[in-house]
PDB file of C-alpha atoms in Angstrom:
ATOM      1  CA  MET G   1      12.550   6.540  46.464  1.00 51.00           C
ATOM      2  CA  ARG G   2      12.187   9.921  47.974  1.00 50.00           C
ATOM      3  CA  ILE G   3      10.280   9.309  50.685  1.00 50.00           C
ATOM      4  CA  LEU G   4      12.812   6.274  51.463  1.00 47.00           C
ATOM      5  CA  GLY G   5      15.445   8.904  51.338  1.00 48.00           C
ATOM      6  CA  ILE G   6      13.743  11.360  53.451  1.00 45.00           C
ATOM      7  CA  SER G   7      13.306   8.598  56.027  1.00 49.00           C
ATOM      8  CA  ILE G   8      16.956   7.621  56.043  1.00 46.00           C
ATOM      9  CA  PHE G   9      18.138  11.062  56.765  1.00 45.00           C
ATOM     10  CA  LEU G  10      15.073  11.400  59.886  1.00 44.00           C
ATOM     11  CA  ILE G  11      16.496   8.055  61.332  1.00 44.00           C
ATOM     12  CA  LEU G  12      20.505   9.351  61.083  1.00 44.00           C
ATOM     13  CA  PHE G  13      19.532  12.681  62.252  1.00 42.00           C
ATOM     14  CA  THR G  14      17.418  11.431  65.124  1.00 45.00           C
ATOM     15  CA  PHE G  15      20.319   8.865  66.128  1.00 43.00           C
ATOM     16  CA  ALA G  16      23.047  11.480  66.085  1.00 42.00           C
ATOM     17  CA  PHE G  17      21.176  14.102  68.418  1.00 40.00           C
ATOM     18  CA  ALA G  18      18.724  11.997  70.440  1.00 44.00           C
ATOM     19  CA  ASN G  19      21.927   9.893  71.811  1.00 44.00           C
ATOM     20  CA  GLU G  20      23.916  12.697  72.322  1.00 43.00           C
ATOM     21  CA  HIS G  21      24.720  11.266  75.877  1.00 43.00           C
ATOM     22  CA  PHE G  22      26.189   8.238  74.068  1.00 37.00           C
ATOM     23  CA  ASN G  23      27.869  10.287  70.983  1.00 41.00           C
ATOM     24  CA  THR G  24      28.779  13.480  72.318  1.00 37.00           C
ATOM     25  CA  HIS G  25      31.636  13.606  69.786  1.00 38.00           C
ATOM     26  CA  VAL G  26      29.191  14.155  67.239  1.00 40.00           C
ATOM     27  CA  VAL G  27      28.350  17.699  68.236  1.00 39.00           C
ATOM     28  CA  ASP G  28      31.527  18.495  69.525  1.00 45.00           C
ATOM     29  CA  ARG G  29      33.578  17.683  66.231  1.00 41.00           C
ATOM     30  CA  PRO G  30      35.424  20.763  65.207  1.00 41.00           C
ATOM     31  CA  LEU G  31      34.045  20.501  61.719  1.00 36.00           C
ATOM     32  CA  ILE G  32      34.912  23.965  60.307  1.00 37.00           C
ATOM     33  CA  VAL G  33      38.902  23.446  61.211  1.00 39.00           C
ATOM     34  CA  GLU G  34      38.737  20.150  59.288  1.00 40.00           C
ATOM     35  CA  PHE G  35      36.955  21.436  56.282  1.00 39.00           C
ATOM     36  CA  PHE G  36      39.964  24.136  56.121  1.00 44.00           C
ATOM     37  CA  GLU G  37      42.601  21.577  56.955  1.00 51.00           C
ATOM     38  CA  ASN G  38      41.284  19.238  54.173  1.00 56.00           C
ATOM     39  CA  ASN G  39      40.990  21.708  51.656  1.00 62.00           C
ATOM     40  CA  GLU G  40      44.227  23.510  51.859  1.00 71.00           C
ATOM     41  CA  PRO G  41      46.047  21.609  49.313  1.00 78.00           C
ATOM     42  CA  HIS G  42      43.287  22.607  46.964  1.00 75.00           C
ATOM     43  CA  LEU G  43      43.783  26.353  48.061  1.00 77.00           C
ATOM     44  CA  LYS G  44      47.561  25.863  47.363  1.00 81.00           C
ATOM     45  CA  ARG G  45      47.109  24.521  44.077  1.00 88.00           C
ATOM     46  CA  THR G  46      44.328  27.015  43.207  1.00 93.00           C
ATOM     47  CA  LEU G  47      46.961  29.939  44.156  1.00 91.00           C
ATOM     48  CA  HIS G  48      49.636  28.276  42.012  1.00 94.00           C
ATOM     49  CA  LEU G  49      47.456  28.152  39.022  1.00 95.00           C
ATOM     50  CA  GLU G  50      46.312  31.636  39.156  1.00 96.00           C
ATOM     51  CA  CYS G  51      50.180  32.632  39.567  1.00 97.00           C
ATOM     52  CA  THR G  52      51.299  30.622  36.797  1.00 97.00           C
ATOM     53  CA  SER G  53      48.349  32.574  34.398  1.00 97.00           C
ATOM     54  CA  TRP G  54      49.749  35.546  35.760  1.00 97.00           C
ATOM     55  CA  ARG G  55      53.154  34.904  34.792  1.00 97.00           C
ATOM     56  CA  PHE G  56      51.602  33.178  31.433  1.00 97.00           C
ATOM     57  CA  ALA G  57      50.081  36.715  30.881  1.00 97.00           C
ATOM     58  CA  VAL G  58      52.923  38.646  31.652  1.00 97.00           C
ATOM     59  CA  GLU G  59      55.206  36.375  28.799  1.00 97.00           C
ATOM     60  CA  ALA G  60      52.773  36.727  26.331  1.00 96.00           C
ATOM     61  CA  ASN G  61      52.308  40.662  27.014  1.00 96.00           C
ATOM     62  CA  ASN G  62      48.730  40.759  27.702  1.00 96.00           C
ATOM     63  CA  LEU G  63      49.001  42.437  30.837  1.00 94.00           C
ATOM     64  CA  SER G  64      48.488  46.331  31.194  1.00 90.00           C
ATOM     65  CA  PRO G  65      51.737  48.159  32.828  1.00 93.00           C
ATOM     66  CA  TRP G  66      52.499  46.821  36.240  1.00 95.00           C
ATOM     67  CA  LYS G  67      54.981  48.054  38.868  1.00 94.00           C
ATOM     68  CA  ILE G  68      55.120  45.012  41.169  1.00 96.00           C
ATOM     69  CA  ILE G  69      54.261  41.234  40.962  1.00 96.00           C
ATOM     70  CA  PRO G  70      51.116  40.412  42.829  1.00 96.00           C
ATOM     71  CA  GLN G  71      51.862  39.968  46.733  1.00 95.00           C
ATOM     72  CA  GLU G  72      50.230  36.678  46.965  1.00 96.00           C
ATOM     73  CA  CYS G  73      52.751  35.344  43.970  1.00 97.00           C
ATOM     74  CA  ALA G  74      56.087  36.454  45.600  1.00 96.00           C
ATOM     75  CA  ASP G  75      56.261  33.018  46.781  1.00 97.00           C
ATOM     76  CA  TYR G  76      55.758  31.337  43.592  1.00 97.00           C
ATOM     77  CA  VAL G  77      57.882  33.801  41.707  1.00 98.00           C
ATOM     78  CA  ARG G  78      60.741  32.870  44.174  1.00 97.00           C
ATOM     79  CA  GLN G  79      60.316  29.433  43.402  1.00 97.00           C
ATOM     80  CA  TYR G  80      60.139  29.460  40.033  1.00 98.00           C
ATOM     81  CA  ILE G  81      63.467  31.791  39.841  1.00 98.00           C
ATOM     82  CA  THR G  82      65.245  29.819  41.933  1.00 97.00           C
ATOM     83  CA  GLY G  83      63.834  26.020  41.593  1.00 97.00           C
ATOM     84  CA  GLY G  84      65.204  25.617  38.071  1.00 96.00           C
ATOM     85  CA  ALA G  85      62.044  26.522  35.913  1.00 97.00           C
ATOM     86  CA  TYR G  86      63.560  29.791  35.027  1.00 98.00           C
ATOM     87  CA  LYS G  87      66.767  28.438  34.173  1.00 98.00           C
ATOM     88  CA  MET G  88      65.409  25.398  32.108  1.00 98.00           C
ATOM     89  CA  GLU G  89      63.148  28.335  29.995  1.00 98.00           C
ATOM     90  CA  ILE G  90      66.105  30.516  29.504  1.00 98.00           C
ATOM     91  CA  ASP G  91      68.005  27.697  27.976  1.00 98.00           C
ATOM     92  CA  ARG G  92      65.092  26.741  25.751  1.00 98.00           C
ATOM     93  CA  VAL G  93      64.964  30.116  24.227  1.00 98.00           C
ATOM     94  CA  SER G  94      68.730  30.499  23.813  1.00 98.00           C
ATOM     95  CA  SER G  95      68.674  27.099  22.209  1.00 98.00           C
ATOM     96  CA  GLU G  96      66.059  27.722  19.525  1.00 98.00           C
ATOM     97  CA  ALA G  97      67.661  31.339  18.847  1.00 98.00           C
ATOM     98  CA  GLY G  98      71.305  29.325  18.509  1.00 98.00           C
ATOM     99  CA  ALA G  99      69.217  26.873  15.848  1.00 98.00           C
ATOM    100  CA  PHE G 100      67.848  30.084  13.795  1.00 98.00           C
ATOM    101  CA  ALA G 101      70.961  31.492  14.097  1.00 98.00           C
ATOM    102  CA  GLU G 102      72.797  28.273  12.496  1.00 98.00           C
ATOM    103  CA  SER G 103      70.528  28.275   9.712  1.00 98.00           C
ATOM    104  CA  MET G 104      70.807  31.660   8.460  1.00 97.00           C
ATOM    105  CA  LYS G 105      72.877  32.569   5.625  1.00 96.00           C
ATOM    106  CA  LEU G 106      74.839  35.606   5.886  1.00 97.00           C
ATOM    107  CA  GLY G 107      75.819  37.896   3.666  1.00 97.00           C
ATOM    108  CA  GLU G 108      79.194  38.520   2.359  1.00 96.00           C
ATOM    109  CA  ASP G 109      79.300  41.816   3.070  1.00 97.00           C
ATOM    110  CA  GLY G 110      79.263  41.687   7.105  1.00 97.00           C
ATOM    111  CA  LYS G 111      76.062  43.626   7.778  1.00 98.00           C
ATOM    112  CA  ASP G 112      74.067  41.030   9.415  1.00 98.00           C
ATOM    113  CA  VAL G 113      73.316  42.109  13.046  1.00 98.00           C
ATOM    114  CA  TRP G 114      72.366  40.002  16.138  1.00 98.00           C
ATOM    115  CA  ILE G 115      71.212  42.645  18.965  1.00 99.00           C
ATOM    116  CA  PHE G 116      71.386  41.624  22.576  1.00 99.00           C
ATOM    117  CA  ASP G 117      69.823  43.525  25.246  1.00 98.00           C
ATOM    118  CA  VAL G 118      72.020  43.376  28.381  1.00 98.00           C
ATOM    119  CA  ASP G 119      70.095  43.212  31.809  1.00 98.00           C
ATOM    120  CA  GLU G 120      68.396  39.807  32.397  1.00 98.00           C
ATOM    121  CA  THR G 121      69.445  38.889  28.979  1.00 98.00           C
ATOM    122  CA  LEU G 122      73.255  38.723  29.162  1.00 98.00           C
ATOM    123  CA  LEU G 123      73.539  39.505  32.715  1.00 98.00           C
ATOM    124  CA  SER G 124      71.767  38.523  35.544  1.00 98.00           C
ATOM    125  CA  ASN G 125      70.434  40.572  38.671  1.00 98.00           C
ATOM    126  CA  VAL G 126      68.803  37.840  40.131  1.00 98.00           C
ATOM    127  CA  PRO G 127      71.290  38.790  43.153  1.00 98.00           C
ATOM    128  CA  TYR G 128      69.852  42.055  43.416  1.00 98.00           C
ATOM    129  CA  TYR G 129      66.417  40.930  43.124  1.00 98.00           C
ATOM    130  CA  SER G 130      66.583  37.967  45.603  1.00 97.00           C
ATOM    131  CA  GLU G 131      67.150  40.837  48.307  1.00 97.00           C
ATOM    132  CA  HIS G 132      64.234  42.847  47.172  1.00 96.00           C
ATOM    133  CA  GLY G 133      61.478  39.977  46.923  1.00 96.00           C
ATOM    134  CA  TYR G 134      62.241  38.961  43.774  1.00 97.00           C
ATOM    135  CA  GLY G 135      59.764  41.847  42.342  1.00 96.00           C
ATOM    136  CA  SER G 136      57.279  42.212  45.116  1.00 96.00           C
ATOM    137  CA  GLU G 137      59.230  45.349  45.942  1.00 96.00           C
ATOM    138  CA  VAL G 138      58.303  49.104  44.168  1.00 95.00           C
ATOM    139  CA  PHE G 139      61.322  49.753  42.009  1.00 95.00           C
ATOM    140  CA  ASP G 140      64.231  51.614  43.487  1.00 96.00           C
ATOM    141  CA  SER G 141      66.106  53.072  40.877  1.00 96.00           C
ATOM    142  CA  VAL G 142      68.947  54.763  43.620  1.00 97.00           C
ATOM    143  CA  GLU G 143      69.360  51.254  45.020  1.00 97.00           C
ATOM    144  CA  PHE G 144      69.562  49.366  41.675  1.00 98.00           C
ATOM    145  CA  ASP G 145      71.973  51.898  40.575  1.00 97.00           C
ATOM    146  CA  LYS G 146      74.069  51.094  43.365  1.00 98.00           C
ATOM    147  CA  TRP G 147      73.726  47.124  42.676  1.00 98.00           C
ATOM    148  CA  VAL G 148      74.937  47.887  38.740  1.00 98.00           C
ATOM    149  CA  GLU G 149      78.010  50.108  39.963  1.00 98.00           C
ATOM    150  CA  LYS G 150      79.188  47.022  41.734  1.00 98.00           C
ATOM    151  CA  GLY G 151      79.677  45.572  38.333  1.00 98.00           C
ATOM    152  CA  VAL G 152      79.005  41.724  39.663  1.00 98.00           C
ATOM    153  CA  ALA G 153      76.416  40.832  37.948  1.00 98.00           C
ATOM    154  CA  PRO G 154      76.875  37.088  36.384  1.00 98.00           C
ATOM    155  CA  ALA G 155      76.576  35.919  33.145  1.00 98.00           C
ATOM    156  CA  ILE G 156      73.409  33.809  31.997  1.00 98.00           C
ATOM    157  CA  GLY G 157      75.392  30.652  31.126  1.00 98.00           C
ATOM    158  CA  SER G 158      73.136  29.632  28.034  1.00 98.00           C
ATOM    159  CA  SER G 159      73.031  33.369  26.692  1.00 98.00           C
ATOM    160  CA  LEU G 160      77.005  33.316  26.851  1.00 98.00           C
ATOM    161  CA  LYS G 161      77.001  30.288  24.860  1.00 98.00           C
ATOM    162  CA  LEU G 162      74.715  31.952  22.477  1.00 98.00           C
ATOM    163  CA  TYR G 163      76.491  35.223  22.172  1.00 98.00           C
ATOM    164  CA  GLN G 164      79.671  33.252  21.692  1.00 98.00           C
ATOM    165  CA  ASP G 165      77.813  31.101  18.907  1.00 98.00           C
ATOM    166  CA  VAL G 166      76.670  33.912  17.178  1.00 98.00           C
ATOM    167  CA  MET G 167      80.103  35.350  17.188  1.00 98.00           C
ATOM    168  CA  ARG G 168      81.730  32.533  15.729  1.00 98.00           C
ATOM    169  CA  LEU G 169      78.847  32.694  12.828  1.00 98.00           C
ATOM    170  CA  GLY G 170      80.239  35.786  11.727  1.00 98.00           C
ATOM    171  CA  PHE G 171      77.313  38.011  13.019  1.00 98.00           C
ATOM    172  CA  LYS G 172      77.661  41.584  13.985  1.00 98.00           C
ATOM    173  CA  VAL G 173      76.667  41.945  18.049  1.00 98.00           C
ATOM    174  CA  PHE G 174      75.369  44.789  18.834  1.00 98.00           C
ATOM    175  CA  LEU G 175      74.418  45.541  22.758  1.00 99.00           C
ATOM    176  CA  LEU G 176      71.525  47.827  23.142  1.00 98.00           C
ATOM    177  CA  THR G 177      70.846  48.352  26.878  1.00 98.00           C
ATOM    178  CA  GLY G 178      68.550  50.995  28.836  1.00 98.00           C
ATOM    179  CA  ARG G 179      71.623  51.692  31.184  1.00 98.00           C
ATOM    180  CA  SER G 180      72.709  55.242  30.979  1.00 98.00           C
ATOM    181  CA  GLU G 181      75.687  56.210  29.287  1.00 98.00           C
ATOM    182  CA  ARG G 182      77.065  56.889  32.874  1.00 98.00           C
ATOM    183  CA  HIS G 183      77.408  53.664  33.444  1.00 98.00           C
ATOM    184  CA  ARG G 184      79.383  52.862  30.357  1.00 98.00           C
ATOM    185  CA  ILE G 185      82.805  51.749  32.291  1.00 98.00           C
ATOM    186  CA  VAL G 186      81.378  49.758  34.787  1.00 98.00           C
ATOM    187  CA  THR G 187      79.057  47.952  32.267  1.00 98.00           C
ATOM    188  CA  VAL G 188      82.006  47.195  29.970  1.00 98.00           C
ATOM    189  CA  GLU G 189      84.004  45.897  32.909  1.00 98.00           C
ATOM    190  CA  ASN G 190      81.190  43.418  34.127  1.00 98.00           C
ATOM    191  CA  LEU G 191      80.536  42.256  30.752  1.00 98.00           C
ATOM    192  CA  MET G 192      84.237  41.383  29.907  1.00 98.00           C
ATOM    193  CA  ASN G 193      84.664  39.745  33.354  1.00 98.00           C
ATOM    194  CA  ALA G 194      81.584  37.798  33.164  1.00 98.00           C
ATOM    195  CA  GLY G 195      82.724  36.296  29.368  1.00 98.00           C
ATOM    196  CA  PHE G 196      81.318  38.939  27.042  1.00 98.00           C
ATOM    197  CA  GLN G 197      84.018  39.790  24.408  1.00 96.00           C
ATOM    198  CA  ASP G 198      84.698  41.645  21.212  1.00 97.00           C
ATOM    199  CA  TRP G 199      81.100  43.135  20.735  1.00 98.00           C
ATOM    200  CA  ASP G 200      80.730  45.419  17.873  1.00 98.00           C
ATOM    201  CA  LYS G 201      78.992  48.072  19.482  1.00 98.00           C
ATOM    202  CA  LEU G 202      77.747  49.014  22.919  1.00 98.00           C
ATOM    203  CA  ILE G 203      74.883  51.315  23.220  1.00 98.00           C
ATOM    204  CA  LEU G 204      73.370  53.174  26.455  1.00 98.00           C
ATOM    205  CA  ARG G 205      71.037  55.926  27.185  1.00 98.00           C
ATOM    206  CA  GLY G 206      72.546  59.488  26.379  1.00 97.00           C
ATOM    207  CA  SER G 207      71.182  62.595  27.648  1.00 96.00           C
ATOM    208  CA  GLU G 208      68.783  63.012  24.472  1.00 96.00           C
ATOM    209  CA  ASP G 209      67.318  59.402  25.569  1.00 97.00           C
ATOM    210  CA  HIS G 210      66.442  60.042  28.828  1.00 93.00           C
ATOM    211  CA  GLY G 211      62.640  60.213  29.265  1.00 94.00           C
ATOM    212  CA  LYS G 212      62.059  58.057  26.516  1.00 97.00           C
ATOM    213  CA  SER G 213      60.119  55.005  26.624  1.00 98.00           C
ATOM    214  CA  ALA G 214      62.111  51.645  26.125  1.00 98.00           C
ATOM    215  CA  THR G 215      60.131  50.729  23.268  1.00 98.00           C
ATOM    216  CA  ILE G 216      60.770  54.239  21.454  1.00 98.00           C
ATOM    217  CA  TYR G 217      64.456  54.439  22.589  1.00 98.00           C
ATOM    218  CA  LYS G 218      65.285  51.056  21.311  1.00 98.00           C
ATOM    219  CA  SER G 219      63.186  51.522  17.951  1.00 98.00           C
ATOM    220  CA  GLU G 220      65.250  54.470  17.398  1.00 98.00           C
ATOM    221  CA  LYS G 221      68.566  52.904  17.615  1.00 98.00           C
ATOM    222  CA  ARG G 222      67.598  49.927  15.449  1.00 98.00           C
ATOM    223  CA  ASN G 223      66.221  52.544  12.849  1.00 98.00           C
ATOM    224  CA  GLU G 224      69.983  54.001  12.663  1.00 98.00           C
ATOM    225  CA  MET G 225      71.177  50.724  12.239  1.00 98.00           C
ATOM    226  CA  VAL G 226      68.890  49.620   9.335  1.00 98.00           C
ATOM    227  CA  GLN G 227      69.715  53.333   7.937  1.00 98.00           C
ATOM    228  CA  GLU G 228      73.469  52.543   7.929  1.00 97.00           C
ATOM    229  CA  GLY G 229      72.733  49.160   5.849  1.00 98.00           C
ATOM    230  CA  LEU G 230      73.174  46.809   8.641  1.00 98.00           C
ATOM    231  CA  ARG G 231      70.460  43.709   8.477  1.00 98.00           C
ATOM    232  CA  ILE G 232      69.211  42.833  11.821  1.00 98.00           C
ATOM    233  CA  ALA G 233      68.863  39.059  11.762  1.00 98.00           C
ATOM    234  CA  GLY G 234      68.038  38.191  15.485  1.00 98.00           C
ATOM    235  CA  ASN G 235      67.165  40.279  18.557  1.00 98.00           C
ATOM    236  CA  SER G 236      67.214  38.790  22.228  1.00 98.00           C
ATOM    237  CA  GLY G 237      65.825  40.510  25.440  1.00 98.00           C
ATOM    238  CA  ASP G 238      63.542  39.893  28.627  1.00 98.00           C
ATOM    239  CA  GLN G 239      61.283  42.685  27.847  1.00 98.00           C
ATOM    240  CA  TRP G 240      58.744  43.074  24.904  1.00 98.00           C
ATOM    241  CA  SER G 241      60.220  46.840  24.786  1.00 98.00           C
ATOM    242  CA  ASP G 242      63.424  45.246  23.601  1.00 98.00           C
ATOM    243  CA  LEU G 243      62.065  43.519  20.839  1.00 98.00           C
ATOM    244  CA  LEU G 244      58.602  45.707  19.685  1.00 98.00           C
ATOM    245  CA  GLY G 245      58.456  48.718  17.893  1.00 98.00           C
ATOM    246  CA  SER G 246      60.469  49.811  14.131  1.00 98.00           C
ATOM    247  CA  SER G 247      62.937  48.026  12.178  1.00 98.00           C
ATOM    248  CA  ALA G 248      62.104  44.575  14.296  1.00 98.00           C
ATOM    249  CA  SER G 249      64.560  41.854  13.817  1.00 98.00           C
ATOM    250  CA  ILE G 250      63.667  38.911  11.046  1.00 98.00           C
ATOM    251  CA  ARG G 251      63.373  36.676  14.273  1.00 98.00           C
ATOM    252  CA  SER G 252      63.000  37.975  17.954  1.00 98.00           C
ATOM    253  CA  PHE G 253      63.558  35.611  21.108  1.00 98.00           C
ATOM    254  CA  LYS G 254      61.730  36.772  24.521  1.00 98.00           C
ATOM    255  CA  LEU G 255      63.660  35.220  27.756  1.00 98.00           C
ATOM    256  CA  PRO G 256      61.505  35.136  30.613  1.00 98.00           C
ATOM    257  CA  ASN G 257      61.390  37.680  33.457  1.00 98.00           C
ATOM    258  CA  PRO G 258      58.036  37.752  35.785  1.00 97.00           C
ATOM    259  CA  MET G 259      60.155  40.237  38.196  1.00 98.00           C
ATOM    260  CA  TYR G 260      59.594  43.291  36.549  1.00 97.00           C
ATOM    261  CA  TYR G 261      58.207  44.964  33.566  1.00 97.00           C
ATOM    262  CA  ILE G 262      59.676  47.977  31.276  1.00 97.00           C
ATOM    263  CA  PRO G 263      57.451  49.685  28.624  1.00 96.00           C
TER     264      PRO G 263
END
């Protein structure tokens, strides 16, 4: 069989090249170009899978601190944010949080608390990030502050519904954000204009909090709540630093965010 296979190969090889005057296209066909064209869908699928894997690692908190998304994944993240998948995943997180809130038996002393982060949890900064590569550009705090000071960040729809539901159920609502105290007035106005009303407390970074990591800063603020006798039932945030650390909630709910990372 091996001899037969070799013989067939030699016959075909001889036919292709000995008859070049009859079949010149055998030699001249752009085989390499055709190879890449035929494999382009495969390469795109591979890149899509690699970027999906990267985003999964982000959400699972398996990556080391990172500053920008991989350049090759910029278009993937844009499509994820704008194509419906991002909203669908936020809606699912909010739905699960709402079901948990409904299942809770609250104490009669009014000390059950639900904590919400603000940016990418209640308010969306996607309009800003759409102008800055959806996270593919190095974060510019000066430019972002200019955006914050406009006070026009829209509400995240399913987060607004969750917010209203936990208020209706009788939870105290604390907003714990990494925004600076100097942005209190514009943050209050933005939240209220977006539909968020009647929270119990809005906590922003004071001068003594600057320089602290978000994990330490938010842990310290939760510690103060617990020391006051409050019970932290739920905590919603888009960063792991919103949720990890001391005095954690009974259940924490991580919203997706592949655009930036805050330690």
